[in-house]
Every structure is written in C-alpha cells, then in structure tokens.
Short mmCIF file of C-alpha atoms in Angstrom, two decimals:
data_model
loop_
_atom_site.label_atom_id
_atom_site.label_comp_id
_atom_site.label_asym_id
_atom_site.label_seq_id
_atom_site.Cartn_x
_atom_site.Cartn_y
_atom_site.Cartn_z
CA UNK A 672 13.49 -39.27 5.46
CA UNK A 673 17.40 -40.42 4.87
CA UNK A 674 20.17 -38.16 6.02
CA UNK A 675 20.87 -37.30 2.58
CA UNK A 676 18.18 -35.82 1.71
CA UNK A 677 18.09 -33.76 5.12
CA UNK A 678 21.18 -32.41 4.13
CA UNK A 679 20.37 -31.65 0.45
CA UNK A 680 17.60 -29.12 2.24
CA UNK A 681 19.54 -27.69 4.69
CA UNK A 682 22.22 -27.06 1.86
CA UNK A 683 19.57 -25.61 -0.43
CA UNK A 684 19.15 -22.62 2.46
CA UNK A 685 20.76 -19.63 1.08
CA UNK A 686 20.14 -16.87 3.86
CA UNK A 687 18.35 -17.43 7.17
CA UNK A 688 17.71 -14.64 9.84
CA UNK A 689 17.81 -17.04 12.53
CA UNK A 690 19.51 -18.82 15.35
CA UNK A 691 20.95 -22.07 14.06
CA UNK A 692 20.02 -24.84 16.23
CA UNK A 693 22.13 -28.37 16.17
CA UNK A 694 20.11 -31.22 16.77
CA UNK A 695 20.60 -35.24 17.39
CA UNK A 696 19.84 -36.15 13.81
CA UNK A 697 19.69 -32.94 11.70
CA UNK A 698 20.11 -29.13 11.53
CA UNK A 699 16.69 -27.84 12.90
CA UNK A 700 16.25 -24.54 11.52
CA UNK A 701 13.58 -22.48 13.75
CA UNK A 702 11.03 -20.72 11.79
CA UNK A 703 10.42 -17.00 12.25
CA UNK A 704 7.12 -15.89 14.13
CA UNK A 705 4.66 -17.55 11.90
CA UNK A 706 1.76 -15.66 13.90
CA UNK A 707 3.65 -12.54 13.40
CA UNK A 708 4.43 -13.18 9.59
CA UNK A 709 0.58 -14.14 9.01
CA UNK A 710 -0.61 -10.79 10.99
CA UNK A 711 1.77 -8.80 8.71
CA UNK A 712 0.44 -10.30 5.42
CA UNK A 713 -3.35 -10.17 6.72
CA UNK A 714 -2.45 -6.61 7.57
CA UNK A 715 -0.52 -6.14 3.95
CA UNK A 716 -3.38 -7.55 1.62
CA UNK A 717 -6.45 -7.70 3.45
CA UNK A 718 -6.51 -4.51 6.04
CA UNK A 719 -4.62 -1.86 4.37
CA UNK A 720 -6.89 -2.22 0.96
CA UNK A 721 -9.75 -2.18 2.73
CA UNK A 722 -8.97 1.07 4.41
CA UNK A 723 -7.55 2.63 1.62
CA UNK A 724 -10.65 1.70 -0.25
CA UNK A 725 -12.94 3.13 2.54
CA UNK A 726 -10.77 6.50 1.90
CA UNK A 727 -11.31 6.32 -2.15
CA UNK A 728 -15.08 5.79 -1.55
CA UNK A 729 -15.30 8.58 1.13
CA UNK A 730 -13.22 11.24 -0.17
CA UNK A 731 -15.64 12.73 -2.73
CA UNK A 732 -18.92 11.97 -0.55
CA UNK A 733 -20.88 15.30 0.67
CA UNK A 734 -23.83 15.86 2.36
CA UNK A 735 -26.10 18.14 0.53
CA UNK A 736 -27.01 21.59 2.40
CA UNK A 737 -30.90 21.57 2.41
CA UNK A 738 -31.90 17.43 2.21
CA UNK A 739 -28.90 15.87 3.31
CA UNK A 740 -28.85 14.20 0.32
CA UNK A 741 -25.86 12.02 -0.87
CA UNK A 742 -23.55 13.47 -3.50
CA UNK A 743 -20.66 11.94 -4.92
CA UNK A 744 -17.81 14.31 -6.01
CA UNK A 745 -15.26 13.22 -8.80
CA UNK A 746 -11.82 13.98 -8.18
CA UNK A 747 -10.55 16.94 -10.56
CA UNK A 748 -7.90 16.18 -12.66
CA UNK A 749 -5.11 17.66 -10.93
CA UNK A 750 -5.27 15.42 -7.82
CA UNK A 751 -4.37 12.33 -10.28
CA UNK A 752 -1.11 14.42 -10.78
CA UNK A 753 -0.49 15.51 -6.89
CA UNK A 754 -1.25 12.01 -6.01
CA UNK A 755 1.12 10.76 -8.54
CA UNK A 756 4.18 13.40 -7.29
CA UNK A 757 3.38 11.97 -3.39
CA UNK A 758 3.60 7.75 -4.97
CA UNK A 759 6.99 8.90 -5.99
CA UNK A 760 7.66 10.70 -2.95
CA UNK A 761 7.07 7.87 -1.01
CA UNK A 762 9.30 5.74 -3.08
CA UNK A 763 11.94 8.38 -3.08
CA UNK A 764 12.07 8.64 0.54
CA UNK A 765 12.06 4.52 0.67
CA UNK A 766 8.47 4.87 2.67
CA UNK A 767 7.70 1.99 -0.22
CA UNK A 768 10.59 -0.24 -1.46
CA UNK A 769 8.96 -0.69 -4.96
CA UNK A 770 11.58 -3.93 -4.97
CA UNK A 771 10.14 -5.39 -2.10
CA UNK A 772 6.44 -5.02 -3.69
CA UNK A 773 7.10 -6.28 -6.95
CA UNK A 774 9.70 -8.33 -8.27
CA UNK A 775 10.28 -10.66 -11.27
CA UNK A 776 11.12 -13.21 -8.47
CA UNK A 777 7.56 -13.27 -7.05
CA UNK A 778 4.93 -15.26 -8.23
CA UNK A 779 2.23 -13.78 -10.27
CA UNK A 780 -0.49 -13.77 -7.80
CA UNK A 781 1.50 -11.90 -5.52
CA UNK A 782 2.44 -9.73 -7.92
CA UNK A 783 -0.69 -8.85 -9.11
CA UNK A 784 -2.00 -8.59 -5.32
CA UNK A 785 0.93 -5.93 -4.54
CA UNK A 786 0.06 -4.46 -7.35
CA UNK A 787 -3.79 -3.94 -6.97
CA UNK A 788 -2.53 -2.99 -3.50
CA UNK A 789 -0.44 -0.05 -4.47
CA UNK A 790 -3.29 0.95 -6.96
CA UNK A 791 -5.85 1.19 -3.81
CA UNK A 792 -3.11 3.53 -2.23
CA UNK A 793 -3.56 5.92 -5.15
CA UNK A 794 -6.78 5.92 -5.68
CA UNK A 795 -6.70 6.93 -1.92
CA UNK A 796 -3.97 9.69 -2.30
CA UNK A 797 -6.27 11.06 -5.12
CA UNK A 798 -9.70 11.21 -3.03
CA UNK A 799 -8.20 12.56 -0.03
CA UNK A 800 -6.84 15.70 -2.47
CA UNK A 801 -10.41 15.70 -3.56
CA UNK A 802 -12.16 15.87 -0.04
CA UNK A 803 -9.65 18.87 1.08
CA UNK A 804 -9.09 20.54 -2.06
CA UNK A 805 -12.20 23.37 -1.94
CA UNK A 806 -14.38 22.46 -5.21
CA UNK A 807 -14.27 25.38 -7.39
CA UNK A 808 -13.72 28.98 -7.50
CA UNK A 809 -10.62 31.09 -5.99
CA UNK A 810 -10.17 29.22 -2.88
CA UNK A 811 -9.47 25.35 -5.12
CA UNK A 812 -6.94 27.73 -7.21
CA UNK A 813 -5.32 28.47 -3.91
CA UNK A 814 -5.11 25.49 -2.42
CA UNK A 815 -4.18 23.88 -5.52
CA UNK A 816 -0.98 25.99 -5.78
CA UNK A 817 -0.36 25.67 -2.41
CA UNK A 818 -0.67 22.27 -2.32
CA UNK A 819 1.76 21.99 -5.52
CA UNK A 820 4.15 24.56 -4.43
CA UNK A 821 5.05 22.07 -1.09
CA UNK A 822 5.03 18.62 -3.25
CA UNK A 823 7.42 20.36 -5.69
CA UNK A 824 9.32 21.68 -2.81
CA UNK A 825 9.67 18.15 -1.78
CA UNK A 826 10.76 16.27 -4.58
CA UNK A 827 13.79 18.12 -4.54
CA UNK A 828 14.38 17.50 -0.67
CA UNK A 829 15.66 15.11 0.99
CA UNK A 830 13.37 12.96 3.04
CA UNK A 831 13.34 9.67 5.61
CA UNK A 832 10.35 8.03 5.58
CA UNK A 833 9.21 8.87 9.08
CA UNK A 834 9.68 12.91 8.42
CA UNK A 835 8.01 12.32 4.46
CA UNK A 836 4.72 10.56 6.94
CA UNK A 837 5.07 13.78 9.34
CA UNK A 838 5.15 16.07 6.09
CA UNK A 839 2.08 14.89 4.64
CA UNK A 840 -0.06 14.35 7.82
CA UNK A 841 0.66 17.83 8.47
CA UNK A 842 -0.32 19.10 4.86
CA UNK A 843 -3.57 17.22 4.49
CA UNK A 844 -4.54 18.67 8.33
CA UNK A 845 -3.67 22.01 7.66
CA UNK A 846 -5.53 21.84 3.87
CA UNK A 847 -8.64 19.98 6.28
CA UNK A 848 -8.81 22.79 8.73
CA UNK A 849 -8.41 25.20 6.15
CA UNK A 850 -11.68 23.52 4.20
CA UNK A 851 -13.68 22.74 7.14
CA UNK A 852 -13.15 24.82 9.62
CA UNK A 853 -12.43 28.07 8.31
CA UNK A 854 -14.02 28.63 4.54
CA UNK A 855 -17.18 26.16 5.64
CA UNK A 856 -17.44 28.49 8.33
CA UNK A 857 -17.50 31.67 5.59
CA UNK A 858 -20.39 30.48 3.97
CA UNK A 859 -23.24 31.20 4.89
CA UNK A 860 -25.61 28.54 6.24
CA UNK A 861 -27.78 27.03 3.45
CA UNK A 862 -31.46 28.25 4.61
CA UNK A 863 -34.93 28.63 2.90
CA UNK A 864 -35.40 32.11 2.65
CA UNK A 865 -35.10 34.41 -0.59
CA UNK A 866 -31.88 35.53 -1.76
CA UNK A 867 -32.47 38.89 -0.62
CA UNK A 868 -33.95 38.09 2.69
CA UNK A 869 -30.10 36.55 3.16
CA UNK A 870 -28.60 39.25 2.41
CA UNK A 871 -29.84 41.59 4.93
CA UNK A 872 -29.91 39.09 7.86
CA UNK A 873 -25.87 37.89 7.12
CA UNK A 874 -24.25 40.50 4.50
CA UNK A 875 -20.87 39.80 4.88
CA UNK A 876 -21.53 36.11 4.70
CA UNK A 877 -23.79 36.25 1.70
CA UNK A 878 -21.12 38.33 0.35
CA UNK A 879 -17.92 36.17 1.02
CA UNK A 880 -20.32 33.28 -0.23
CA UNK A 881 -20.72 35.05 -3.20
CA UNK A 882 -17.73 36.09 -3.90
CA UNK A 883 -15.53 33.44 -2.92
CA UNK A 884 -18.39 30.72 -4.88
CA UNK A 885 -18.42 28.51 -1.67
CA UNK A 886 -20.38 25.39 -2.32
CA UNK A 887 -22.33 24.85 0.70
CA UNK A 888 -22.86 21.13 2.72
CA UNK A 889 -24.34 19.90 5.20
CA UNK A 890 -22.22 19.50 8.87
CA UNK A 891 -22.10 16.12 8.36
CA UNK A 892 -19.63 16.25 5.58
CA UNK A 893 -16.45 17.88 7.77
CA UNK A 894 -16.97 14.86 10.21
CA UNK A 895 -16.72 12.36 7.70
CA UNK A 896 -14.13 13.94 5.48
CA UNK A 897 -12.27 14.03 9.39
CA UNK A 898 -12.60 10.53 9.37
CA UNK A 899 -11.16 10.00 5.90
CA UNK A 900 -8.13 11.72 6.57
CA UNK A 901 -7.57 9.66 9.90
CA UNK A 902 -8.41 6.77 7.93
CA UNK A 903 -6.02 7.76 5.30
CA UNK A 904 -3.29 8.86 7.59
CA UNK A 905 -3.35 5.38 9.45
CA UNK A 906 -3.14 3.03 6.57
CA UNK A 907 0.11 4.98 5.29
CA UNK A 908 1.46 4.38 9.02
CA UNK A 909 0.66 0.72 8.34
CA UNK A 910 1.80 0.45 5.06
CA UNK A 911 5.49 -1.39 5.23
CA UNK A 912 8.49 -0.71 3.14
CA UNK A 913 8.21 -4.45 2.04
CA UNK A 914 5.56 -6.66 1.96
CA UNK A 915 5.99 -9.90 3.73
CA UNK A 916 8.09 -12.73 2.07
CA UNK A 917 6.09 -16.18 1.42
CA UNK B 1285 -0.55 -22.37 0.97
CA UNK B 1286 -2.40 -19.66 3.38
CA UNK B 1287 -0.44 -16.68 1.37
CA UNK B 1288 -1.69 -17.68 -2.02
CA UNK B 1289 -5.36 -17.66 -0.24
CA UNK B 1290 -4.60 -14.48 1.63
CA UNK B 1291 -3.14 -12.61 -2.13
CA UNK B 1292 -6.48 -14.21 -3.86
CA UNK B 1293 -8.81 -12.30 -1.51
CA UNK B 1294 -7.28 -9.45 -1.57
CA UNK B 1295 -7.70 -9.17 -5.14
CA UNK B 1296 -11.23 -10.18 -5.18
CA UNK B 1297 -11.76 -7.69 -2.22
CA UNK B 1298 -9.96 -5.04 -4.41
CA UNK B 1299 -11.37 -5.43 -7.62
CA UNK B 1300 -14.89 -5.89 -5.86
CA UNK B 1301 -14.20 -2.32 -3.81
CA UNK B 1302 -13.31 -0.77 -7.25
CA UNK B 1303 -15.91 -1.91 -8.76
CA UNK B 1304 -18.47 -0.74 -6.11
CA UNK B 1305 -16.50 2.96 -5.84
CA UNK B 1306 -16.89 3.65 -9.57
CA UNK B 1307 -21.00 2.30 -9.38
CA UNK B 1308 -21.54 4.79 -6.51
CA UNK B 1309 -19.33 7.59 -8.48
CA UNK B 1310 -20.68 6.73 -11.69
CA UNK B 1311 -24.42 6.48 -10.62
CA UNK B 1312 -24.35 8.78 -8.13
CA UNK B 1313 -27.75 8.19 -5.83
CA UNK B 1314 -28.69 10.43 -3.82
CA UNK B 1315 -29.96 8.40 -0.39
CA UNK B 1316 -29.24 4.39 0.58
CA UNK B 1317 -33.04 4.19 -0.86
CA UNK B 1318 -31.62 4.63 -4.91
CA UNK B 1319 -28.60 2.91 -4.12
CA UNK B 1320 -30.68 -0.16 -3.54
CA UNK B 1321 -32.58 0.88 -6.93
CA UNK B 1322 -29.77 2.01 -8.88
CA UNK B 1323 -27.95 -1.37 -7.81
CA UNK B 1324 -31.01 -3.62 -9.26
CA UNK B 1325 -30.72 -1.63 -12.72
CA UNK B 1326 -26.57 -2.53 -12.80
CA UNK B 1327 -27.43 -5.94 -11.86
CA UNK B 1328 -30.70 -5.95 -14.21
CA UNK B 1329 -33.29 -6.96 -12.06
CA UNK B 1330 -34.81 -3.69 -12.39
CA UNK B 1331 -38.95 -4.02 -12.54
CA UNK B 1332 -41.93 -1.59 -11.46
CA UNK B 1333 -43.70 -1.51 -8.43
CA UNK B 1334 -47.29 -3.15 -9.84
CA UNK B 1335 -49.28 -1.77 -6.75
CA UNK B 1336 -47.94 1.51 -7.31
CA UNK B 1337 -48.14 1.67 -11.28
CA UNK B 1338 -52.18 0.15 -10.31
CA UNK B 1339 -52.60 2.76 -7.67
CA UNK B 1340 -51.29 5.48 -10.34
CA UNK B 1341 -53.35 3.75 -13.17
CA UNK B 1342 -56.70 4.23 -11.33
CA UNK B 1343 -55.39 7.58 -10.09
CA UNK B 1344 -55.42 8.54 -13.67
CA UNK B 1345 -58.58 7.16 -14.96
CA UNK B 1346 -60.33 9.29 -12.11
CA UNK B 1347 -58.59 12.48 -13.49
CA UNK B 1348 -56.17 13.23 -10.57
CA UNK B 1349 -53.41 13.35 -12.86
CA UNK B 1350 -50.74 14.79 -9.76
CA UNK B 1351 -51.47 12.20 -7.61
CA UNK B 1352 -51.19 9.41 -10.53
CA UNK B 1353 -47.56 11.14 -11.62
CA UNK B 1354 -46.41 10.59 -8.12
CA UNK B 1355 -47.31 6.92 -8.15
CA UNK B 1356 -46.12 6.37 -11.26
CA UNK B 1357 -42.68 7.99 -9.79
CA UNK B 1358 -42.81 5.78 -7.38
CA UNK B 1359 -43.37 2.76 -9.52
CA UNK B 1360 -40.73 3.63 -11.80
CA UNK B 1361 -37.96 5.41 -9.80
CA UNK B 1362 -35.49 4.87 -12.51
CA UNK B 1363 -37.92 6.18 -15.25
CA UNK B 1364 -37.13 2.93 -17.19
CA UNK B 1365 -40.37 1.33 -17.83
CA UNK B 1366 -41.99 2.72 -21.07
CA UNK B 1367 -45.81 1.74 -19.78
CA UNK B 1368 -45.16 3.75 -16.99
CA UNK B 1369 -43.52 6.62 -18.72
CA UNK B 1370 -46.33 6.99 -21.39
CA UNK B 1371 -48.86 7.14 -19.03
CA UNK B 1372 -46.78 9.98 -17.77
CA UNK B 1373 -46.85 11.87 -20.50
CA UNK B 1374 -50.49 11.24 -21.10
CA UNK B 1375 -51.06 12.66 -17.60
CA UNK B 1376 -49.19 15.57 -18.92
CA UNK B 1377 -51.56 16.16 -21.85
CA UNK B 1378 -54.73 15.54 -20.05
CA UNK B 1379 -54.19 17.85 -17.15
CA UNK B 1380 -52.82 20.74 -19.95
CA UNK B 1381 -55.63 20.26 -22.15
CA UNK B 1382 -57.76 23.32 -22.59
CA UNK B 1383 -60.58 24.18 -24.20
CA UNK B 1384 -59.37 27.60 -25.26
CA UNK B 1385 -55.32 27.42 -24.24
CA UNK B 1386 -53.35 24.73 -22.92
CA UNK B 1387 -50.68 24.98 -20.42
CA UNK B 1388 -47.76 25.04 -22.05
CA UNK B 1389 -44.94 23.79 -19.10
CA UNK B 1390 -47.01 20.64 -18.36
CA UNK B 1391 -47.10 20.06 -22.48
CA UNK B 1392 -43.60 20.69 -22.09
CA UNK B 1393 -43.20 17.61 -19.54
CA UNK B 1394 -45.00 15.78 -21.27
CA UNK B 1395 -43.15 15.78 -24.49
CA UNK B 1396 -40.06 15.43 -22.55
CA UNK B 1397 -41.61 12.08 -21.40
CA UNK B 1398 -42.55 11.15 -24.90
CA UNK B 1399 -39.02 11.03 -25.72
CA UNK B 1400 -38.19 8.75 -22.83
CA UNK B 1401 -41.18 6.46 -23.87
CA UNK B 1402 -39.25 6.63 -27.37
CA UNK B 1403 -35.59 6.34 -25.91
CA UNK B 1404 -36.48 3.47 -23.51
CA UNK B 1405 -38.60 1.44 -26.69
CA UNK B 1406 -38.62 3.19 -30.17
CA UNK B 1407 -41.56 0.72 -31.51
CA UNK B 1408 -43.98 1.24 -28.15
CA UNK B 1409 -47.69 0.90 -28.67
CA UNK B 1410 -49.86 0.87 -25.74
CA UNK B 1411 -52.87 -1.02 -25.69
CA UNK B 1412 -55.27 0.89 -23.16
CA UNK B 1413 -58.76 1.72 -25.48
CA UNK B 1414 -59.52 4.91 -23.00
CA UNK B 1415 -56.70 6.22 -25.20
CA UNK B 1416 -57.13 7.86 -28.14
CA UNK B 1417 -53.14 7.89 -29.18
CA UNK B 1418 -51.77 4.93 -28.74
CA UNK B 1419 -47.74 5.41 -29.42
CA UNK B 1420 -45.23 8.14 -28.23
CA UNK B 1421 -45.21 9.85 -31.48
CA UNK B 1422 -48.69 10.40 -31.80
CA UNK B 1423 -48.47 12.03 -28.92
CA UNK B 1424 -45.79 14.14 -28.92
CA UNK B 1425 -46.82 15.75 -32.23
CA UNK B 1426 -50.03 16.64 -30.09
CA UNK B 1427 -48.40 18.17 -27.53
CA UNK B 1428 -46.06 19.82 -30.32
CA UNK B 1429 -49.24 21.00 -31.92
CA UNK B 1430 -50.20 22.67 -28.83
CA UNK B 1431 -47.32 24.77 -27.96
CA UNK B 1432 -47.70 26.12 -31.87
CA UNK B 1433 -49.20 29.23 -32.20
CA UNK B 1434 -50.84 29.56 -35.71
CA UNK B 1435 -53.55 31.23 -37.29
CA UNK B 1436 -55.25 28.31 -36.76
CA UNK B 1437 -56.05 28.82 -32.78
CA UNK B 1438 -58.13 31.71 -34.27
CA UNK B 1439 -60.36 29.94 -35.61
CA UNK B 1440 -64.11 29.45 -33.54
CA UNK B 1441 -64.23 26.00 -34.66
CA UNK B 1442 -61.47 25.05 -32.47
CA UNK B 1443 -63.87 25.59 -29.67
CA UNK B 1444 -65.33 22.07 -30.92
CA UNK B 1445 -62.63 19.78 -30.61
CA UNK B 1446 -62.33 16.83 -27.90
CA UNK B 1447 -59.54 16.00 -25.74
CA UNK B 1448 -58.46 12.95 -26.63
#
C-alpha cells in the first residue's frame, strides 16, 4: 500500500474514541474491543428478541383449573395503549435513544433489524399487561385504572432512565403479587363437586369468587407468569440506549 | 461483514417468533399433543390416522357406535376429513334410531356433523353400500325429519319402517 493512500484513510477518520498510536510507517489506529462490540450486538439482535419474544408468547399462557390444559389469552385492548404510553416513556426518559436505533444514516438491514427489535419490545410490554392485568370483572377495572393512573402520572414527570427501570419493575411486581398472590388466593380452588356442595364447605370463597368473577387456573400459571416478568424485567435491563455502531 | 449476518438473523429469528406467537394465539391448542396437530394443518400435511379411522370403521359396522365415535376422534382430531366426519354423523343416526322415538340430542350431533361433512366438501358422496344415504344432505334431512313432530308420528304404520 503507498503512503498516500495510508494517509487518504487516516484523513478520511472523522471521530475516533481512541488512543492515537504513532507508528514507523503510518498512524495505527487501535480498534475498540472487537469481542466486546460483537457481545453487545449478539446481545442487541439476537438475545434481547429472543427474550422479549419468550415474554410475548408467555404472557397470555394459563393453565386451566381442572385438566391443566393450555389456554392462550389475547391481550385486551387497553394494554396496546399502556404499552404504547411506557415505549414513550422509555424514550422520554432516554432509556431508548430512538436516534441511536434508527437513523437515515444506517443501512437498511439494520434498520429494519432495530426496528423488528423495538417491535418485539412491545409486543412484550403488551403481554406482560396481559399476564398481570386480572381478566375480567371488577378487579381488571381496578387494576386497569390503577395501572393508568401511575403511567399518566409519569408522563408528566421527570424521569432518568435508571429510576423509569425502578418505576416499572416495581409496578409490574406489585400488579403480579396483587394477581397471584392475593386475588388467586380469593378464589376458591377449582374442584369437582356441585355448586352447592362449594358453597357450604368454603362460603366466603365461593362468594368472593362469585362476586368478584375470578377466573380460576391452575398453580402452575403464577410460576410461569413469575418467570415472565423476570424475563421481561431483565431484557429491559439489557436493552441499551444505542445499539452498537457497525 | 459479521453485523450484516448478525441483523439478518435476527430478523429471521423475529419474524419466525412472530409468526409462531400469533399460530399458538390464533389456534389456541390446548396440550403439546394439538400443537403438533394443529401445526400439520398450518403447514398442510394434515391426514387421518388409517388404523384408527379402520379400527372406528369396524367399530361401527358391529354397532358400537361410542366406541367407533372415539376412534374416529382420534383419527380425525382436527375434524377435517369429510369420510371420517360422515361416518360420524351416521353413528349419530344409527345409535338414535328408534322404533317408536328417536333420541333427539344424538340426532342433534349428528346433524351438526352433517354440516361439517358439507362445510369441509359441499359435493361429498360416500361410497360404502351398507349405507342407505349416501351424501350429507340426505342425511341431515333424516335426522331433521326426526326431531319433527307431526301428525305423522301418529300414525301405526310408522311402526313398519327400517332404519336405514
């Protein structure tokens, strides 16, 4: 390679975040961490889709009460909007730098990954409303207003990205214990006896059951709805502000 | 190089996760038994189970028409296979047949599976001669016939007719 050329590349280098290191023949310009750099963008495109798919594919699975059987929840319509108010809350608190997903600058594919990327975080947000939003009757119109009574709180507030991640992990727990723990342990136990049989071995169950209209699962559906929150929880601590640069 | 490979995977990964998610939401099967079915229909290599549409065929013929339903369930899971579903609903009309009243919830069922003989193939004709109707809407308008009450079940002369 002639020295001119050498120094039409080093003079094409707008910005580098390194050391500059003088050399016999040439500028040598020392790379960044290319492990580190390739861990980030496996992490980035391959690891935090996954997870956040694992979420949108668990967050409407039950357990049916009397065969265990599989049943696949959709997501009521007003998660789509609380999981729309958190996307911009994590933009407005810079948890996402929306420029340093997309840009005009990027190339296409990398675009279009970012973008499929951010869509998997959605689809996320809106399943995890779904698994700790109660399904129907007083307790989802509770929830449901409490839940939008904090989001609205926060778009108005003002937020770093660490406290926004604190906010939210400590809304979905509290709206998981509230599910799991307390109104799953309200209802009364699905069982094969007649309805009135029920209600004169567990009254007050049968009655908060009733009156409450507490859909009733199987156990197994508050341990994996436990591990979709984690799930969900840990892919927004590994999501970065900016994806990696090429 | 290894980022455009890395940004092409994850969209195939991506686009294959969504498109698995909205199968499993829009299907909705109910144990990792009907996803396995329920994934052969999407992909089309849906077909019955021959022993167990045999096993329900013989079942059947001998007159145990419970125990030729549940093969024929298990044959045809799905409930896609017109064959299987006619023989259904001929199971249906044979075991609520009666000389004097017929039962009307299994002629119920059975037309019920008429119309999924019709809905799967509108132009079915079986060819079976142990049958004496031969397409869906011959026998649907006998188990319509049989729910009726009329006059007609009055008459003594109804005592004489044959199960077909």
């Amino acid at each position: 390679m002639s020295r001119t050329t050498e120094e039409k590349r080093v003079s094409e280098v707008d910005f580098v975040d390194a050391e500059i290191m003088p050399s016999e023949r040439a500028v040598v310009v020392p790379k960044p961490d290319e492990g580190l750099h390739g861990s980030r963008a496996v992490i980035s495109y391959l690891v935090l889709p996954l997870i956040f798919l694992a979420v949108t594919l668990l967050g409407g699975f039950r357990f049916g009460a009397v065969d265990n059987a599989f049943l696949f929840l959709k997501p009521p319509l007003v998660c789509l909007v609380y999981a729309a108010i958190i996307l911009v809350l994590f933009v407005r608190s810079g948890l996402i730098q929306i420029d340093g997903w997309l840009s005009e600058g990027f190339p296409m594919l990398r675009n279009l990954a970012s973008c499929l990327c951010l869509l998997t975080l959605f689809a996320a947000t809106v399943q995890v409303f779904n698994s700790v939003m109660p399904e129907q009757g007083l307790p989802f119109w509770v929830v449901a207003f409490f839940f939008f009574w904090t989001l609205w709180n926060n778009l108005f507030a003002d937020f770093d990205a660490r406290r926004l991640l604190r906010s939210v992990g400590a809304m979905f727990a509290l709206a998981f214990v509230a599910k799991y723990l307390v109104l799953a342990n309200l209802a009364a136990a699905p069982t094969e006896s007649s309805w009135l049989q029920r209600i004169f071995e567990n009254p007050g169950k049968e009655a908060l059951t009733w009156v409450l209209d507490l859909p009733r699962y199987s156990s197994g559906t508050g341990y994996v709805q436990f591990f979709t929150v984690a799930l969900f929880l840990l892919g927004l601590y590994l999501t970065p502000r900016r994806l990696p640069n090429d | 190089m290894r980022e455009r490979y890395i940004h092409i995977l994850s969209i195939a990964i991506v686009l294959t996760g969504f498109a698995a998610v909205t199968f499993l939401y829009w299907s909705e099967p109910r144990s990792l038994a009907e996803v396995a079915t329920k994934g052969s229909v999407a992909i089309g290599t849906y077909a019955v189970d021959r022993a167990e549409f045999e096993r329900g065929l013989a079942a059947f013929r001998a007159e145990s028409f419970a125990e030729a339903r549940s093969a024929f369930d298990r044959a045809d899971p799905e409930k896609r296979d017109a064959l299987a579903q006619f023989y259904v609903a001929y199971s249906f009309y044979r075991q609520g047949w009666g000389t004097f009243t017929n039962d009307d919830a299994l002629f119920r069922s059975g037309i019920e599976a008429a119309n999924r003989v019709t809905a799967i193939d509108p132009n079915f004709r079986v060819n079976d001669p142990t049958l004496g109707m031969k397409t869906p809407a011959e026998l649907r308008a006998e188990l319509e016939e049989g729910l009726k009450i009329t006059i007609d079940d009055l008459n003594p002369l109804k005592l004489t007719r044959e199960r077909k």
